[in-house]
Amino acid sequence: MKVLILGGDGYLGWPTAMYLSWKGHEVAVVDNYFRRRACTELNCEPLLAVPSLHQRGELWQAVSGRKIQVFIGDLCDYQFLSHVFQEVDPEGVVHYAEQPSAPYSMMGREAAVFTLTNNLVSTCNVIHAVAEFNPDCHIVKLGTMGVYGTPNIDIEEGYLEVEHKGRKQKFLYPKAPGSLYHLTKAQDGDMLYFYCRMWDIRVTDLNQGPVYGVQTDESGQDDRLASIFNYDSIFGTVLNRFVVQAVVGHPLTVYGNGGQTRGYLNIADTMACVELSLLQPAGRGEYRVFNQFVETFSVNELAEKVRGAGRQSGFDVKINKVPNPRREAEEHYYNPVHTNLFELGLKPHYLNEAVLGDMLAFVKKHSANINLDLILPQVHWKTENRCNSIR
Ligand code: USQ
């Protein structure tokens, strides 16, 4: 299949490109280097420096014998996107090209406007490019479980059937996102659903939980192929951060009471879910939603798992509750349905001591690069608490 990966330089985009390329798909990647620029500007560089996207493509070709076509540019520029679309003529587009960090989106006005503009205009342009150049092309957009918030009822996969005054109707599941970033994912979902109804495009929205892990089968062949791995409080996801904190002997930063529960998945499962969705596409006019995670944990449970695995690997891991910089429920009901991807054939990886042991070993190998200043949270959701250095 000819696949265009938008955001192909990112934490998930690059491993997905290699995964699909290794599986025999014809892959092209696009990126505007937002993540690299933001890390440099905010001085929160990833654990290991990564070669440019062109260099990654060349390295991959040397290792695998397969070619990944590279385009550098901005999806908010429709002329650029049109050029890429015509050149690649994709059957499937994987849209990862959104500003992905909740704390970044809450840093201040400029970051908020950038997040809104980038995430919504890029999605709008992708929809228009599909409609203009190949209306049959399937859009697989990375969404987030965070669009649902933490309601006191079970979370269904995208839709909820409501009975009201004796009549029934299926609606998109109500959304209650907890950051501006998460809000843009609710808004882009609404936009895609709208164009499915108006123009009969095909869309799969993958409502993904926080991802953990760094190495995949493909990047394991050469560390220079590894994903961008952030452990700072802006771009790092919680389990990746805890593993780094364990290695440097910093107490694990549990925010608030630590009862916040989310659906987690291994980076390898993200790759598999994207391929399963591409190979079994949504129908014309269908807005299909999958809840993409494997198991749920509270932050406290994650911290205990890291402490246990850390002990096995010789690290003395301490846990410390820090005041929660976010506004989120710290104790809540959480029971999301997640059967669709399993029905499509997902063979999940579970979080266990071996997986954590591999992550600890990888981080230890690069531990000389860890900057302790990046561990504590810098961005506070309430404006009056916002940190001066970020404001
Ligand atoms: N947390 C801590 N300590 C930390 C970091 C985070 O207790 O040091 C807590 C947070 O308060 C939150 C939970 O861990 O309750 C998850 O935080 P996260 O930073 O791992 O995840 P989040 O900000 O929600 O965003 C990440 C990705 C985002 C994706 C989302 C899926 O950055 O792109 O959409 O996970 S979900 O969380 O399901 O919305």
Short mmCIF file of C-alpha atoms and ligand atoms in Angstrom, two decimals:
data_model
loop_
_atom_site.label_atom_id
_atom_site.label_comp_id
_atom_site.label_asym_id
_atom_site.label_seq_id
_atom_site.Cartn_x
_atom_site.Cartn_y
_atom_site.Cartn_z
CA MET A 1 0.00 0.00 0.00
CA LYS A 2 1.19 3.56 -0.70
CA VAL A 3 1.18 5.33 2.67
CA LEU A 4 1.89 8.98 3.46
CA ILE A 5 2.88 9.60 7.08
CA LEU A 6 2.36 13.17 8.26
CA GLY A 7 4.55 14.02 11.25
CA GLY A 8 6.99 11.33 10.15
CA ASP A 9 9.86 12.68 12.26
CA GLY A 10 8.06 12.39 15.60
CA TYR A 11 8.06 9.94 18.51
CA LEU A 12 5.51 7.73 16.72
CA GLY A 13 5.83 8.91 13.11
CA TRP A 14 9.37 7.68 12.46
CA PRO A 15 8.96 4.20 14.03
CA THR A 16 5.68 3.84 12.10
CA ALA A 17 7.46 4.74 8.85
CA MET A 18 10.12 2.06 9.41
CA TYR A 19 7.53 -0.51 10.54
CA LEU A 20 5.33 -0.04 7.48
CA SER A 21 8.35 0.10 5.17
CA TRP A 22 9.66 -3.19 6.60
CA LYS A 23 6.21 -4.72 6.08
CA GLY A 24 6.58 -3.95 2.37
CA HIS A 25 4.47 -0.79 2.09
CA GLU A 26 5.64 2.14 -0.04
CA VAL A 27 6.20 4.88 2.54
CA ALA A 28 6.65 8.65 2.31
CA VAL A 29 7.06 10.94 5.32
CA VAL A 30 6.42 14.65 5.83
CA ASP A 31 7.51 16.81 8.75
CA ASN A 32 8.06 20.50 9.53
CA TYR A 33 10.52 19.80 12.42
CA PHE A 34 8.21 21.50 14.95
CA ARG A 35 9.18 19.07 17.70
CA ARG A 36 12.91 19.55 17.16
CA ARG A 37 12.56 23.34 17.10
CA ALA A 38 10.39 23.41 20.21
CA CYS A 39 12.83 21.17 22.12
CA THR A 40 15.71 23.49 21.19
CA GLU A 41 13.77 26.65 22.05
CA LEU A 42 12.58 25.28 25.39
CA ASN A 43 15.94 23.63 26.09
CA CYS A 44 14.38 20.19 26.59
CA GLU A 45 16.41 18.08 24.20
CA PRO A 46 15.52 14.38 23.86
CA LEU A 47 17.58 11.63 25.53
CA LEU A 48 19.65 11.05 22.42
CA ALA A 49 20.25 13.33 19.48
CA VAL A 50 18.56 12.10 16.31
CA PRO A 51 19.86 12.51 12.77
CA SER A 52 17.87 14.70 10.35
CA LEU A 53 14.90 13.06 8.63
CA HIS A 54 16.85 12.82 5.37
CA GLN A 55 19.72 11.15 7.23
CA ARG A 56 17.30 8.78 8.95
CA GLY A 57 15.92 7.83 5.53
CA GLU A 58 19.43 7.12 4.23
CA LEU A 59 20.33 5.10 7.34
CA TRP A 60 17.13 3.09 7.00
CA GLN A 61 17.89 2.36 3.37
CA ALA A 62 21.41 1.19 4.30
CA VAL A 63 20.04 -1.09 7.05
CA SER A 64 16.92 -2.43 5.33
CA GLY A 65 17.44 -1.94 1.62
CA ARG A 66 14.10 -0.10 1.53
CA LYS A 67 13.43 3.50 0.62
CA ILE A 68 11.38 6.03 2.59
CA GLN A 69 10.65 9.21 0.63
CA VAL A 70 11.19 12.39 2.70
CA PHE A 71 9.46 15.79 2.41
CA ILE A 72 10.21 18.69 4.77
CA GLY A 73 7.49 21.31 4.93
CA ASP A 74 4.42 22.61 6.68
CA LEU A 75 0.98 21.08 6.24
CA CYS A 76 -0.62 24.45 6.95
CA ASP A 77 0.80 25.41 3.54
CA TYR A 78 -1.75 23.90 1.14
CA GLN A 79 0.47 24.35 -1.92
CA PHE A 80 3.20 22.26 -0.29
CA LEU A 81 0.70 19.59 0.76
CA SER A 82 -0.83 19.50 -2.74
CA HIS A 83 2.60 18.93 -4.22
CA VAL A 84 3.27 16.05 -1.81
CA PHE A 85 -0.14 14.49 -2.47
CA GLN A 86 0.30 14.58 -6.23
CA GLU A 87 3.83 13.20 -6.01
CA VAL A 88 2.99 10.33 -3.61
CA ASP A 89 -0.61 9.59 -4.61
CA PRO A 90 -1.29 7.78 -1.30
CA GLU A 91 -3.94 5.15 -0.66
CA GLY A 92 -3.69 5.85 3.07
CA VAL A 93 -2.63 8.94 5.03
CA VAL A 94 -1.54 8.62 8.65
CA HIS A 95 -1.98 12.01 10.34
CA TYR A 96 0.38 12.38 13.31
CA ALA A 97 1.31 15.94 12.40
CA GLU A 98 -0.27 17.71 15.35
CA GLN A 99 1.28 19.51 18.28
CA PRO A 100 1.03 16.55 20.71
CA SER A 101 1.76 17.96 24.15
CA ALA A 102 -0.88 18.93 26.70
CA PRO A 103 1.56 21.01 28.81
CA TYR A 104 2.90 22.82 25.70
CA SER A 105 -0.64 23.83 24.76
CA MET A 106 -1.15 25.32 28.26
CA MET A 107 2.11 27.31 28.37
CA GLY A 108 0.63 30.62 27.28
CA ARG A 109 -1.20 32.45 24.53
CA GLU A 110 1.34 31.92 21.74
CA ALA A 111 1.59 28.18 22.33
CA ALA A 112 -2.21 28.00 22.54
CA VAL A 113 -2.68 29.79 19.22
CA PHE A 114 0.03 27.68 17.59
CA THR A 115 -1.61 24.45 18.84
CA LEU A 116 -5.04 25.51 17.60
CA THR A 117 -3.79 26.71 14.23
CA ASN A 118 -1.40 23.87 13.53
CA ASN A 119 -3.73 21.08 14.61
CA LEU A 120 -6.90 22.36 12.97
CA VAL A 121 -5.52 23.93 9.79
CA SER A 122 -3.32 20.90 9.06
CA THR A 123 -6.34 18.60 9.46
CA CYS A 124 -8.49 20.85 7.29
CA ASN A 125 -5.81 20.89 4.57
CA VAL A 126 -5.44 17.10 4.67
CA ILE A 127 -9.19 16.70 4.20
CA HIS A 128 -9.17 19.10 1.25
CA ALA A 129 -6.17 17.40 -0.34
CA VAL A 130 -7.88 14.01 -0.07
CA ALA A 131 -11.09 15.42 -1.55
CA GLU A 132 -9.19 17.16 -4.37
CA PHE A 133 -6.70 14.47 -5.36
CA ASN A 134 -8.09 11.09 -4.26
CA PRO A 135 -11.42 10.96 -2.40
CA ASP A 136 -10.95 7.23 -1.90
CA CYS A 137 -7.80 7.76 0.18
CA HIS A 138 -8.27 6.62 3.80
CA ILE A 139 -7.30 9.09 6.54
CA VAL A 140 -6.02 7.49 9.74
CA LYS A 141 -5.84 10.29 12.27
CA LEU A 142 -4.17 9.92 15.65
CA GLY A 143 -6.69 11.01 18.21
CA THR A 144 -6.54 10.68 21.96
CA MET A 145 -8.42 8.97 24.75
CA GLY A 146 -8.13 12.33 26.49
CA VAL A 147 -11.01 13.72 24.41
CA TYR A 148 -13.44 11.83 26.63
CA GLY A 149 -12.08 13.12 29.94
CA THR A 150 -13.00 10.93 32.90
CA PRO A 151 -16.81 10.57 32.86
CA ASN A 152 -18.62 8.66 35.56
CA ILE A 153 -20.02 6.18 33.01
CA ASP A 154 -18.30 3.65 30.69
CA ILE A 155 -16.53 5.21 27.69
CA GLU A 156 -17.73 3.70 24.40
CA GLU A 157 -15.73 3.65 21.15
CA GLY A 158 -16.57 7.02 19.67
CA TYR A 159 -20.36 6.93 19.79
CA LEU A 160 -23.09 6.78 22.43
CA GLU A 161 -26.67 5.73 21.87
CA VAL A 162 -28.98 8.04 23.75
CA GLU A 163 -32.64 7.42 24.55
CA HIS A 164 -34.53 10.67 25.08
CA LYS A 165 -38.28 11.00 25.63
CA GLY A 166 -38.89 7.62 24.08
CA ARG A 167 -36.72 8.11 20.96
CA LYS A 168 -33.19 6.90 20.23
CA GLN A 169 -30.24 8.51 18.48
CA LYS A 170 -26.53 7.66 18.17
CA PHE A 171 -24.25 10.65 18.83
CA LEU A 172 -20.52 11.14 18.97
CA TYR A 173 -19.58 10.30 22.56
CA PRO A 174 -19.62 13.51 24.69
CA LYS A 175 -16.22 15.12 24.98
CA ALA A 176 -14.65 16.80 28.01
CA PRO A 177 -10.95 17.30 27.24
CA GLY A 178 -8.55 18.41 29.98
CA SER A 179 -6.06 20.55 28.03
CA LEU A 180 -6.13 22.79 24.99
CA TYR A 181 -4.18 20.15 23.08
CA HIS A 182 -6.84 17.55 23.92
CA LEU A 183 -9.52 20.05 22.91
CA THR A 184 -7.99 20.38 19.42
CA LYS A 185 -8.23 16.59 19.11
CA ALA A 186 -11.93 16.80 19.92
CA GLN A 187 -12.31 19.59 17.36
CA ASP A 188 -10.40 17.84 14.58
CA GLY A 189 -12.54 14.75 15.23
CA ASP A 190 -15.69 16.84 14.81
CA MET A 191 -14.26 18.29 11.58
CA LEU A 192 -13.47 14.85 10.15
CA TYR A 193 -16.94 13.57 11.10
CA PHE A 194 -18.46 16.62 9.40
CA TYR A 195 -16.60 15.96 6.12
CA CYS A 196 -17.43 12.25 6.26
CA ARG A 197 -21.08 13.32 6.25
CA MET A 198 -20.62 16.08 3.64
CA TRP A 199 -18.10 14.57 1.22
CA ASP A 200 -18.09 10.82 1.95
CA ILE A 201 -14.41 10.71 2.86
CA ARG A 202 -13.07 7.65 4.77
CA VAL A 203 -11.71 8.25 8.26
CA THR A 204 -10.43 6.21 11.17
CA ASP A 205 -9.82 8.18 14.36
CA LEU A 206 -7.47 6.32 16.70
CA ASN A 207 -8.20 7.54 20.21
CA GLN A 208 -4.91 6.57 21.72
CA GLY A 209 -3.81 6.57 25.36
CA PRO A 210 -0.29 7.52 26.54
CA VAL A 211 2.38 5.46 24.76
CA TYR A 212 5.54 4.08 26.39
CA GLY A 213 8.71 2.55 25.03
CA VAL A 214 11.54 3.52 22.76
CA GLN A 215 12.98 0.65 20.78
CA THR A 216 11.04 -1.20 18.09
CA ASP A 217 12.18 -4.22 16.06
CA GLU A 218 13.24 -1.83 13.30
CA SER A 219 15.13 0.75 15.39
CA GLY A 220 16.80 -2.03 17.42
CA GLN A 221 19.11 -2.57 14.43
CA ASP A 222 20.95 0.74 15.01
CA ASP A 223 20.51 3.24 17.89
CA ARG A 224 20.68 6.09 15.37
CA LEU A 225 17.29 4.87 14.09
CA ALA A 226 15.73 5.26 17.56
CA SER A 227 12.67 7.42 18.05
CA ILE A 228 12.79 10.93 19.53
CA PHE A 229 12.60 10.08 23.25
CA ASN A 230 11.62 12.99 25.50
CA TYR A 231 11.65 12.67 29.29
CA ASP A 232 11.03 16.33 30.13
CA SER A 233 7.74 17.53 31.65
CA ILE A 234 6.49 19.02 28.37
CA PHE A 235 6.98 16.36 25.70
CA GLY A 236 7.70 13.24 27.79
CA THR A 237 4.83 10.87 28.56
CA VAL A 238 4.50 9.65 32.11
CA LEU A 239 5.98 6.14 31.95
CA ASN A 240 8.94 7.19 29.81
CA ARG A 241 9.60 9.94 32.35
CA PHE A 242 9.41 7.55 35.29
CA VAL A 243 11.95 5.20 33.67
CA VAL A 244 14.42 8.07 33.21
CA GLN A 245 13.79 9.28 36.75
CA ALA A 246 14.44 5.76 38.07
CA VAL A 247 17.77 5.57 36.23
CA VAL A 248 19.07 8.94 37.53
CA GLY A 249 17.82 8.30 41.08
CA HIS A 250 15.23 11.11 41.04
CA PRO A 251 12.05 10.27 43.00
CA LEU A 252 9.23 9.46 40.57
CA THR A 253 7.07 12.55 40.08
CA VAL A 254 3.53 11.37 40.81
CA TYR A 255 1.26 14.37 40.25
CA GLY A 256 -1.25 14.87 43.08
CA ASN A 257 -2.84 11.75 44.59
CA GLY A 258 -1.79 9.57 41.64
CA GLY A 259 -5.22 8.03 41.16
CA GLN A 260 -5.40 9.44 37.59
CA THR A 261 -6.12 6.40 35.42
CA ARG A 262 -5.43 6.19 31.68
CA GLY A 263 -5.26 3.48 29.00
CA TYR A 264 -1.62 2.74 28.08
CA LEU A 265 0.06 0.95 25.20
CA ASN A 266 3.51 -0.10 24.07
CA ILE A 267 4.95 1.81 21.09
CA ALA A 268 5.00 -1.51 19.17
CA ASP A 269 1.21 -1.71 19.51
CA THR A 270 0.77 1.77 18.03
CA MET A 271 2.52 0.56 14.87
CA ALA A 272 0.36 -2.55 14.67
CA CYS A 273 -2.89 -0.63 15.25
CA VAL A 274 -2.07 1.84 12.48
CA GLU A 275 -1.32 -0.96 10.01
CA LEU A 276 -4.46 -2.90 10.98
CA SER A 277 -6.53 0.24 10.39
CA LEU A 278 -4.91 0.90 7.01
CA LEU A 279 -5.39 -2.66 5.78
CA GLN A 280 -9.05 -2.76 6.83
CA PRO A 281 -10.13 0.80 5.97
CA ALA A 282 -13.25 2.70 6.93
CA GLY A 283 -15.96 2.72 4.26
CA ARG A 284 -16.81 5.80 2.16
CA GLY A 285 -18.57 8.31 4.40
CA GLU A 286 -17.64 6.38 7.54
CA TYR A 287 -16.11 8.10 10.57
CA ARG A 288 -14.76 5.11 12.46
CA VAL A 289 -13.41 5.49 16.00
CA PHE A 290 -11.18 3.02 17.83
CA ASN A 291 -10.09 3.36 21.43
CA GLN A 292 -6.41 2.53 21.11
CA PHE A 293 -4.88 1.23 24.32
CA VAL A 294 -4.10 -2.13 25.84
CA GLU A 295 -4.39 -1.83 29.65
CA THR A 296 -5.37 0.79 32.20
CA PHE A 297 -3.21 1.90 35.13
CA SER A 298 -3.33 4.68 37.67
CA VAL A 299 -0.21 6.81 37.99
CA ASN A 300 0.42 5.16 41.40
CA GLU A 301 0.28 1.70 39.80
CA LEU A 302 2.76 2.78 37.11
CA ALA A 303 5.12 4.15 39.75
CA GLU A 304 4.96 0.87 41.71
CA LYS A 305 5.68 -1.12 38.53
CA VAL A 306 8.73 1.02 37.80
CA ARG A 307 9.89 0.68 41.41
CA GLY A 308 9.58 -3.13 41.17
CA ALA A 309 11.36 -3.42 37.82
CA GLY A 310 13.97 -0.88 38.97
CA ARG A 311 14.84 -3.04 41.99
CA GLN A 312 15.35 -6.03 39.67
CA SER A 313 17.76 -3.93 37.60
CA GLY A 314 19.67 -2.60 40.62
CA PHE A 315 18.05 0.86 40.94
CA ASP A 316 16.80 2.15 44.28
CA VAL A 317 13.58 3.83 43.11
CA LYS A 318 11.77 6.32 45.35
CA ILE A 319 8.33 7.78 44.72
CA ASN A 320 7.38 11.36 45.55
CA LYS A 321 3.97 13.00 45.28
CA VAL A 322 4.34 16.51 43.84
CA PRO A 323 1.54 19.11 43.69
CA ASN A 324 -0.43 18.47 40.52
CA PRO A 325 0.35 21.17 37.91
CA ARG A 326 -2.75 20.14 35.91
CA ARG A 327 -6.48 20.41 36.54
CA GLU A 328 -7.70 16.81 36.40
CA ALA A 329 -9.58 14.34 38.59
CA GLU A 330 -7.14 12.50 40.83
CA GLU A 331 -9.62 9.78 41.83
CA HIS A 332 -12.28 8.76 39.32
CA TYR A 333 -14.22 6.00 37.61
CA TYR A 334 -12.58 4.81 34.37
CA ASN A 335 -13.89 1.99 32.22
CA PRO A 336 -13.33 2.53 28.49
CA VAL A 337 -14.37 -0.05 25.91
CA HIS A 338 -11.50 -1.11 23.62
CA THR A 339 -12.58 -4.08 21.59
CA ASN A 340 -12.46 -2.86 17.96
CA LEU A 341 -8.70 -3.13 17.41
CA PHE A 342 -8.58 -6.51 19.13
CA GLU A 343 -11.32 -7.65 16.75
CA LEU A 344 -9.21 -6.43 13.79
CA GLY A 345 -6.39 -8.69 15.02
CA LEU A 346 -4.23 -6.72 17.49
CA LYS A 347 -1.84 -9.01 19.41
CA PRO A 348 -1.03 -6.74 22.35
CA HIS A 349 2.18 -6.31 24.31
CA TYR A 350 1.60 -6.05 28.06
CA LEU A 351 3.59 -3.98 30.51
CA ASN A 352 5.78 -6.30 32.56
CA GLU A 353 9.18 -6.36 34.27
CA ALA A 354 10.95 -7.54 31.11
CA VAL A 355 9.60 -4.61 29.07
CA LEU A 356 10.51 -2.15 31.83
CA GLY A 357 13.91 -3.84 32.23
CA ASP A 358 14.67 -3.25 28.52
CA MET A 359 13.60 0.39 28.80
CA LEU A 360 15.75 0.89 31.93
CA ALA A 361 18.76 -0.68 30.16
CA PHE A 362 18.31 1.55 27.08
CA VAL A 363 18.04 4.71 29.18
CA LYS A 364 21.01 3.67 31.34
CA LYS A 365 23.14 3.33 28.21
CA HIS A 366 22.42 6.99 27.40
CA SER A 367 22.15 8.30 30.97
CA ALA A 368 25.10 10.69 30.60
CA ASN A 369 22.75 12.87 28.49
CA ILE A 370 20.03 13.23 31.14
CA ASN A 371 19.41 16.81 32.26
CA LEU A 372 18.00 16.81 35.82
CA ASP A 373 16.50 20.28 35.32
CA LEU A 374 13.91 18.77 32.99
CA ILE A 375 12.32 16.45 35.53
CA LEU A 376 10.01 18.64 37.66
CA PRO A 377 6.85 20.05 36.02
CA GLN A 378 7.26 23.55 34.57
CA VAL A 379 3.82 24.28 33.16
CA HIS A 380 0.83 24.90 35.42
CA TRP A 381 -2.71 24.82 34.08
CA LYS A 382 -3.94 27.76 36.21
CA THR A 383 -2.63 31.05 34.84
CA GLU A 384 -1.84 32.50 38.26
CA ASN A 385 0.50 29.55 38.99
CA ARG A 386 2.27 29.62 35.63
CA CYS A 387 6.01 29.39 35.91
CA ASN A 388 7.91 32.62 35.14
CA SER A 389 10.46 30.95 32.91
CA ILE A 390 7.68 29.73 30.62
CA ARG A 391 5.37 32.72 30.77
N1 USQ B 1 1.68 12.46 35.23
C1 USQ B 1 2.27 12.31 36.47
N2 USQ B 1 3.61 12.56 36.57
C2 USQ B 1 4.38 12.95 35.51
C3 USQ B 1 3.76 13.09 34.24
C4 USQ B 1 2.41 12.85 34.14
O1 USQ B 1 1.61 11.96 37.45
O2 USQ B 1 5.58 13.16 35.70
C5 USQ B 1 0.24 12.15 35.05
C6 USQ B 1 -0.58 13.27 34.41
O3 USQ B 1 -1.01 14.21 35.36
C7 USQ B 1 -1.70 12.49 33.74
C8 USQ B 1 -1.07 11.15 33.39
O4 USQ B 1 0.13 11.06 34.16
O5 USQ B 1 -2.73 12.25 34.66
C9 USQ B 1 -0.72 11.01 31.92
O6 USQ B 1 0.12 12.10 31.56
P1 USQ B 1 1.01 12.09 30.23
O7 USQ B 1 1.86 13.33 30.27
O8 USQ B 1 1.70 10.78 30.07
O9 USQ B 1 -0.11 12.12 29.11
P2 USQ B 1 -0.97 13.31 28.50
O10 USQ B 1 -0.51 14.66 28.89
O11 USQ B 1 -2.40 12.99 28.76
O12 USQ B 1 -0.65 13.17 26.95
C10 USQ B 1 -0.07 12.00 26.37
C11 USQ B 1 0.49 12.39 25.00
C12 USQ B 1 -0.67 12.84 24.11
C13 USQ B 1 -1.73 11.74 24.05
C14 USQ B 1 -2.19 11.40 25.47
C15 USQ B 1 -3.17 10.26 25.54
O13 USQ B 1 1.45 13.43 25.13
O14 USQ B 1 -0.19 13.14 22.81
O15 USQ B 1 -2.82 12.15 23.30
O16 USQ B 1 -1.04 11.00 26.24
S1 USQ B 1 -4.35 10.47 26.86
O17 USQ B 1 -3.62 10.70 28.10
O18 USQ B 1 -5.15 9.27 26.93
O19 USQ B 1 -5.14 11.64 26.53
#
